[in-house]
């Protein structure tokens, strides 16, 4: 007989799980009755991932998956974060719909996204559950059985919801096929990620990344299919043009990131062919292998960025000129020089801050004994100095800057990982000065998580947004709260949250207090620039406290999860 689960408080509820469960409870409490099926699906997903996480954390199964050493599995946190974020946006749009400020198509589009992210998490959890079922007779413990039952219930709720409603103009059968494709893609991607980058991420972190990438690529694929259906069959795949209209800058950013994310896969096979030809050549030819490899890299990267990615942009958006020329003329020149004093001044300010800060921090990292975790917090403060003024006075320009910065980061990381001559080694040396135990030689993610942590709340707040502080969620939680918690906790912290952890009560209190103080200064400033304030102080205090407690307890990459938690609670 399989052993019954041990429901002791210490083994079942740790700090991170309690914070996540309380976070889910707040979201479910705020749901309108029209989203009842979404509430059931999220509840079953939460319970399934909870029992599965307990099973993984109390066994040696994590070592088989090559996850990041020293981190818990993070399955609960990784599985529920994206669906909960989208559900909070659905709550927000439901308020806008009742006020006549949001179209029903926008709500349908976001509902499609919610079920897609749920399908991705569901499929990965099924994969993890199957990995724990052992012969003979497929015996397993009660945690896995409970998890499997809740996964089944969630799948049933999803199917029933699809039969009753048709989201985004898609037939229910097409929707079900679409969600199955999302699930299969998530499973294949997380397997590839953990196999290609061993010891670089926990299961929860990999779940968040793969769920986001699958959702992003699925959105772009559906746009492509919708355009193809209109051209080839003279009909629309979606009766609502996929829910929302897209701006040219949004399409340009999506196409650029699509090319950069897919490029390493193609470059890998090109390099394999190149290395095979070099190995069969003479020794004289092999001397120039590094130079040839570098030339191939820049030539193929240019092909992707100038030809392939812009071709997709032109297909789905119908630019009046080549997208690269459009970007240079309309977005860089016209956009910057339309308000030359403000935007040129902001660009000069950014360049000065980046140059001075990077040089200063790099010298400190080489010549000082300051812990790297504190050095990294200087970059969090740098994010506040750069992004906060721009978000208040030039939010559209900041959208453009975030897209360009993310593209540059991706290119630099590709150059570093592949050691492209002559920059690869130099970039690797520079980045190593700021890495810690959560990074590795294979993959450095801290700068991506900081940039995306600040950018995602801003991007998600485009369109209807009745919570003025929501776009600032990343900047406040990472740039101010996380930084103050680390600095105060490191210098003055005495009382620790747990015997094995390093986070202190003093640091957490300092982080929460600093964010509340920043909000008290920011809200009057936003009111003076025309924002209509609708954020209640009690809900704000709750959002700051929950995100602060998550920072104190989680063993996951907090740059990725804290801004999403804070943003979700601000939207409620």
PDB file of N, CA and C in Angstrom, residues 175-235:
ATOM      1  N   UNK A 175     -10.614  25.886 -31.021  1.00  0.00           N
ATOM      2  CA  UNK A 175     -10.037  26.346 -29.756  1.00  0.00           C
ATOM      3  C   UNK A 175      -9.352  25.206 -29.011  1.00  0.00           C
ATOM      4  N   UNK A 176     -10.052  24.058 -28.950  1.00  0.00           N
ATOM      5  CA  UNK A 176      -9.485  22.916 -28.240  1.00  0.00           C
ATOM      6  C   UNK A 176      -8.188  22.471 -28.900  1.00  0.00           C
ATOM      7  N   UNK A 177      -8.170  22.429 -30.230  1.00  0.00           N
ATOM      8  CA  UNK A 177      -6.941  22.067 -30.949  1.00  0.00           C
ATOM      9  C   UNK A 177      -5.839  23.084 -30.680  1.00  0.00           C
ATOM     10  N   UNK A 178      -6.230  24.339 -30.617  1.00  0.00           N
ATOM     11  CA  UNK A 178      -5.255  25.403 -30.370  1.00  0.00           C
ATOM     12  C   UNK A 178      -4.629  25.266 -28.988  1.00  0.00           C
ATOM     13  N   UNK A 179      -5.441  24.958 -27.989  1.00  0.00           N
ATOM     14  CA  UNK A 179      -4.927  24.820 -26.634  1.00  0.00           C
ATOM     15  C   UNK A 179      -4.070  23.554 -26.487  1.00  0.00           C
ATOM     16  N   UNK A 180      -4.454  22.488 -27.187  1.00  0.00           N
ATOM     17  CA  UNK A 180      -3.632  21.278 -27.169  1.00  0.00           C
ATOM     18  C   UNK A 180      -2.263  21.569 -27.774  1.00  0.00           C
ATOM     19  N   UNK A 181      -2.236  22.353 -28.846  1.00  0.00           N
ATOM     20  CA  UNK A 181      -0.959  22.739 -29.461  1.00  0.00           C
ATOM     21  C   UNK A 181      -0.114  23.557 -28.487  1.00  0.00           C
ATOM     22  N   UNK A 182      -0.754  24.465 -27.737  1.00  0.00           N
ATOM     23  CA  UNK A 182      -0.023  25.229 -26.724  1.00  0.00           C
ATOM     24  C   UNK A 182       0.589  24.291 -25.679  1.00  0.00           C
ATOM     25  N   UNK A 183      -0.205  23.314 -25.237  1.00  0.00           N
ATOM     26  CA  UNK A 183       0.296  22.386 -24.228  1.00  0.00           C
ATOM     27  C   UNK A 183       1.461  21.548 -24.726  1.00  0.00           C
ATOM     28  N   UNK A 184       1.336  21.009 -25.935  1.00  0.00           N
ATOM     29  CA  UNK A 184       2.421  20.204 -26.492  1.00  0.00           C
ATOM     30  C   UNK A 184       3.678  21.039 -26.704  1.00  0.00           C
ATOM     31  N   UNK A 185       3.493  22.274 -27.180  1.00  0.00           N
ATOM     32  CA  UNK A 185       4.649  23.152 -27.390  1.00  0.00           C
ATOM     33  C   UNK A 185       5.341  23.466 -26.068  1.00  0.00           C
ATOM     34  N   UNK A 186       4.545  23.697 -25.007  1.00  0.00           N
ATOM     35  CA  UNK A 186       5.139  23.979 -23.693  1.00  0.00           C
ATOM     36  C   UNK A 186       5.925  22.793 -23.173  1.00  0.00           C
ATOM     37  N   UNK A 187       5.389  21.586 -23.367  1.00  0.00           N
ATOM     38  CA  UNK A 187       6.083  20.378 -22.912  1.00  0.00           C
ATOM     39  C   UNK A 187       7.411  20.208 -23.647  1.00  0.00           C
ATOM     40  N   UNK A 188       7.382  20.326 -24.963  1.00  0.00           N
ATOM     41  CA  UNK A 188       8.609  20.166 -25.744  1.00  0.00           C
ATOM     42  C   UNK A 188       9.626  21.255 -25.407  1.00  0.00           C
ATOM     43  N   UNK A 189       9.142  22.490 -25.192  1.00  0.00           N
ATOM     44  CA  UNK A 189      10.057  23.595 -24.928  1.00  0.00           C
ATOM     45  C   UNK A 189      10.714  23.467 -23.561  1.00  0.00           C
ATOM     46  N   UNK A 190       9.959  23.073 -22.545  1.00  0.00           N
ATOM     47  CA  UNK A 190      10.562  22.964 -21.215  1.00  0.00           C
ATOM     48  C   UNK A 190      11.532  21.786 -21.172  1.00  0.00           C
ATOM     49  N   UNK A 191      11.244  20.714 -21.897  1.00  0.00           N
ATOM     50  CA  UNK A 191      12.198  19.607 -21.978  1.00  0.00           C
ATOM     51  C   UNK A 191      13.486  20.055 -22.664  1.00  0.00           C
ATOM     52  N   UNK A 192      13.337  20.801 -23.747  1.00  0.00           N
ATOM     53  CA  UNK A 192      14.512  21.301 -24.466  1.00  0.00           C
ATOM     54  C   UNK A 192      15.299  22.284 -23.606  1.00  0.00           C
ATOM     55  N   UNK A 193      14.605  23.135 -22.880  1.00  0.00           N
ATOM     56  CA  UNK A 193      15.258  24.148 -22.050  1.00  0.00           C
ATOM     57  C   UNK A 193      16.075  23.503 -20.946  1.00  0.00           C
ATOM     58  N   UNK A 194      15.476  22.552 -20.216  1.00  0.00           N
ATOM     59  CA  UNK A 194      16.180  21.908 -19.110  1.00  0.00           C
ATOM     60  C   UNK A 194      17.322  21.025 -19.595  1.00  0.00           C
ATOM     61  N   UNK A 195      17.193  20.491 -20.798  1.00  0.00           N
ATOM     62  CA  UNK A 195      18.247  19.643 -21.346  1.00  0.00           C
ATOM     63  C   UNK A 195      19.399  20.474 -21.913  1.00  0.00           C
ATOM     64  N   UNK A 196      19.071  21.602 -22.553  1.00  0.00           N
ATOM     65  CA  UNK A 196      20.097  22.444 -23.172  1.00  0.00           C
ATOM     66  C   UNK A 196      20.827  23.292 -22.148  1.00  0.00           C
ATOM     67  N   UNK A 197      20.102  23.744 -21.113  1.00  0.00           N
ATOM     68  CA  UNK A 197      20.700  24.605 -20.086  1.00  0.00           C
ATOM     69  C   UNK A 197      20.557  23.948 -18.717  1.00  0.00           C
ATOM     70  N   UNK A 198      21.280  22.854 -18.474  1.00  0.00           N
ATOM     71  CA  UNK A 198      21.162  22.165 -17.183  1.00  0.00           C
ATOM     72  C   UNK A 198      21.666  23.038 -16.040  1.00  0.00           C
ATOM     73  N   UNK A 199      21.007  22.917 -14.901  1.00  0.00           N
ATOM     74  CA  UNK A 199      21.381  23.637 -13.668  1.00  0.00           C
ATOM     75  C   UNK A 199      21.271  25.149 -13.799  1.00  0.00           C
ATOM     76  N   UNK A 200      20.470  25.624 -14.751  1.00  0.00           N
ATOM     77  CA  UNK A 200      20.313  27.073 -14.950  1.00  0.00           C
ATOM     78  C   UNK A 200      19.005  27.605 -14.376  1.00  0.00           C
ATOM     79  N   UNK A 201      18.036  26.746 -14.120  1.00  0.00           N
ATOM     80  CA  UNK A 201      16.728  27.222 -13.663  1.00  0.00           C
ATOM     81  C   UNK A 201      16.034  26.130 -12.866  1.00  0.00           C
ATOM     82  N   UNK A 202      15.129  26.557 -11.999  1.00  0.00           N
ATOM     83  CA  UNK A 202      14.254  25.607 -11.319  1.00  0.00           C
ATOM     84  C   UNK A 202      13.095  25.252 -12.254  1.00  0.00           C
ATOM     85  N   UNK A 203      12.283  24.289 -11.842  1.00  0.00           N
ATOM     86  CA  UNK A 203      11.125  23.924 -12.657  1.00  0.00           C
ATOM     87  C   UNK A 203      10.163  25.102 -12.763  1.00  0.00           C
ATOM     88  N   UNK A 204       9.952  25.819 -11.648  1.00  0.00           N
ATOM     89  CA  UNK A 204       9.041  26.960 -11.670  1.00  0.00           C
ATOM     90  C   UNK A 204       9.513  28.061 -12.592  1.00  0.00           C
ATOM     91  N   UNK A 205      10.796  28.366 -12.558  1.00  0.00           N
ATOM     92  CA  UNK A 205      11.338  29.389 -13.454  1.00  0.00           C
ATOM     93  C   UNK A 205      11.227  28.955 -14.908  1.00  0.00           C
ATOM     94  N   UNK A 206      11.528  27.676 -15.180  1.00  0.00           N
ATOM     95  CA  UNK A 206      11.397  27.167 -16.543  1.00  0.00           C
ATOM     96  C   UNK A 206       9.940  27.180 -16.991  1.00  0.00           C
ATOM     97  N   UNK A 207       9.016  26.892 -16.078  1.00  0.00           N
ATOM     98  CA  UNK A 207       7.592  26.951 -16.399  1.00  0.00           C
ATOM     99  C   UNK A 207       7.162  28.355 -16.800  1.00  0.00           C
ATOM    100  N   UNK A 208       7.611  29.337 -16.062  1.00  0.00           N
ATOM    101  CA  UNK A 208       7.252  30.720 -16.369  1.00  0.00           C
ATOM    102  C   UNK A 208       7.799  31.137 -17.720  1.00  0.00           C
ATOM    103  N   UNK A 209       9.059  30.810 -17.982  1.00  0.00           N
ATOM    104  CA  UNK A 209       9.692  31.200 -19.248  1.00  0.00           C
ATOM    105  C   UNK A 209       9.023  30.507 -20.430  1.00  0.00           C
ATOM    106  N   UNK A 210       8.851  29.196 -20.332  1.00  0.00           N
ATOM    107  CA  UNK A 210       8.264  28.470 -21.453  1.00  0.00           C
ATOM    108  C   UNK A 210       6.809  28.862 -21.687  1.00  0.00           C
ATOM    109  N   UNK A 211       6.058  29.075 -20.602  1.00  0.00           N
ATOM    110  CA  UNK A 211       4.677  29.512 -20.769  1.00  0.00           C
ATOM    111  C   UNK A 211       4.583  30.854 -21.463  1.00  0.00           C
ATOM    112  N   UNK A 212       5.470  31.781 -21.083  1.00  0.00           N
ATOM    113  CA  UNK A 212       5.470  33.096 -21.721  1.00  0.00           C
ATOM    114  C   UNK A 212       5.874  33.032 -23.182  1.00  0.00           C
ATOM    115  N   UNK A 213       6.903  32.239 -23.488  1.00  0.00           N
ATOM    116  CA  UNK A 213       7.358  32.149 -24.882  1.00  0.00           C
ATOM    117  C   UNK A 213       6.313  31.474 -25.759  1.00  0.00           C
ATOM    118  N   UNK A 214       5.695  30.403 -25.272  1.00  0.00           N
ATOM    119  CA  UNK A 214       4.663  29.720 -26.055  1.00  0.00           C
ATOM    120  C   UNK A 214       3.473  30.642 -26.296  1.00  0.00           C
ATOM    121  N   UNK A 215       3.072  31.387 -25.268  1.00  0.00           N
ATOM    122  CA  UNK A 215       1.974  32.333 -25.430  1.00  0.00           C
ATOM    123  C   UNK A 215       2.320  33.408 -26.457  1.00  0.00           C
ATOM    124  N   UNK A 216       3.551  33.894 -26.403  1.00  0.00           N
ATOM    125  CA  UNK A 216       4.008  34.948 -27.312  1.00  0.00           C
ATOM    126  C   UNK A 216       4.049  34.454 -28.752  1.00  0.00           C
ATOM    127  N   UNK A 217       4.631  33.276 -28.960  1.00  0.00           N
ATOM    128  CA  UNK A 217       4.712  32.719 -30.310  1.00  0.00           C
ATOM    129  C   UNK A 217       3.336  32.296 -30.808  1.00  0.00           C
ATOM    130  N   UNK A 218       2.495  31.789 -29.919  1.00  0.00           N
ATOM    131  CA  UNK A 218       1.149  31.420 -30.321  1.00  0.00           C
ATOM    132  C   UNK A 218       0.348  32.609 -30.791  1.00  0.00           C
ATOM    133  N   UNK A 219       0.509  33.730 -30.125  1.00  0.00           N
ATOM    134  CA  UNK A 219      -0.171  34.956 -30.529  1.00  0.00           C
ATOM    135  C   UNK A 219       0.268  35.372 -31.931  1.00  0.00           C
ATOM    136  N   UNK A 220       1.563  35.307 -32.200  1.00  0.00           N
ATOM    137  CA  UNK A 220       2.078  35.699 -33.507  1.00  0.00           C
ATOM    138  C   UNK A 220       1.654  34.702 -34.586  1.00  0.00           C
ATOM    139  N   UNK A 221       1.618  33.421 -34.247  1.00  0.00           N
ATOM    140  CA  UNK A 221       1.191  32.410 -35.218  1.00  0.00           C
ATOM    141  C   UNK A 221      -0.277  32.591 -35.583  1.00  0.00           C
ATOM    142  N   UNK A 222      -1.104  32.896 -34.595  1.00  0.00           N
ATOM    143  CA  UNK A 222      -2.522  33.088 -34.871  1.00  0.00           C
ATOM    144  C   UNK A 222      -2.753  34.323 -35.735  1.00  0.00           C
ATOM    145  N   UNK A 223      -1.957  35.349 -35.524  1.00  0.00           N
ATOM    146  CA  UNK A 223      -2.041  36.528 -36.399  1.00  0.00           C
ATOM    147  C   UNK A 223      -1.697  36.156 -37.838  1.00  0.00           C
ATOM    148  N   UNK A 224      -0.672  35.322 -37.982  1.00  0.00           N
ATOM    149  CA  UNK A 224      -0.258  34.895 -39.320  1.00  0.00           C
ATOM    150  C   UNK A 224      -1.337  34.047 -39.984  1.00  0.00           C
ATOM    151  N   UNK A 225      -1.915  33.101 -39.222  1.00  0.00           N
ATOM    152  CA  UNK A 225      -2.965  32.249 -39.773  1.00  0.00           C
ATOM    153  C   UNK A 225      -4.196  33.060 -40.138  1.00  0.00           C
ATOM    154  N   UNK A 226      -4.509  34.055 -39.325  1.00  0.00           N
ATOM    155  CA  UNK A 226      -5.669  34.905 -39.613  1.00  0.00           C
ATOM    156  C   UNK A 226      -5.470  35.665 -40.919  1.00  0.00           C
ATOM    157  N   UNK A 227      -4.254  36.157 -41.145  1.00  0.00           N
ATOM    158  CA  UNK A 227      -3.973  36.879 -42.384  1.00  0.00           C
ATOM    159  C   UNK A 227      -3.989  35.925 -43.583  1.00  0.00           C
ATOM    160  N   UNK A 228      -3.441  34.719 -43.415  1.00  0.00           N
ATOM    161  CA  UNK A 228      -3.450  33.729 -44.486  1.00  0.00           C
ATOM    162  C   UNK A 228      -4.879  33.328 -44.864  1.00  0.00           C
ATOM    163  N   UNK A 229      -5.737  33.173 -43.870  1.00  0.00           N
ATOM    164  CA  UNK A 229      -7.117  32.773 -44.151  1.00  0.00           C
ATOM    165  C   UNK A 229      -7.846  33.832 -44.954  1.00  0.00           C
ATOM    166  N   UNK A 230      -7.551  35.086 -44.694  1.00  0.00           N
ATOM    167  CA  UNK A 230      -8.196  36.147 -45.466  1.00  0.00           C
ATOM    168  C   UNK A 230      -7.688  36.211 -46.894  1.00  0.00           C
ATOM    169  N   UNK A 231      -6.379  35.903 -47.075  1.00  0.00           N
ATOM    170  CA  UNK A 231      -5.796  35.989 -48.405  1.00  0.00           C
ATOM    171  C   UNK A 231      -6.151  34.775 -49.269  1.00  0.00           C
ATOM    172  N   UNK A 232      -6.119  33.593 -48.680  1.00  0.00           N
ATOM    173  CA  UNK A 232      -6.286  32.371 -49.463  1.00  0.00           C
ATOM    174  C   UNK A 232      -7.740  31.932 -49.584  1.00  0.00           C
ATOM    175  N   UNK A 233      -8.529  32.160 -48.521  1.00  0.00           N
ATOM    176  CA  UNK A 233      -9.900  31.664 -48.532  1.00  0.00           C
ATOM    177  C   UNK A 233     -10.933  32.777 -48.565  1.00  0.00           C
ATOM    178  N   UNK A 234     -10.469  34.019 -48.589  1.00  0.00           N
ATOM    179  CA  UNK A 234     -11.364  35.185 -48.607  1.00  0.00           C
ATOM    180  C   UNK A 234     -12.313  35.191 -47.418  1.00  0.00           C
ATOM    181  N   UNK A 235     -11.895  34.533 -46.341  1.00  0.00           N
ATOM    182  CA  UNK A 235     -12.665  34.538 -45.102  1.00  0.00           C
ATOM    183  C   UNK A 235     -11.727  34.824 -43.949  1.00  0.00           C
TER     184      UNK A 235
END
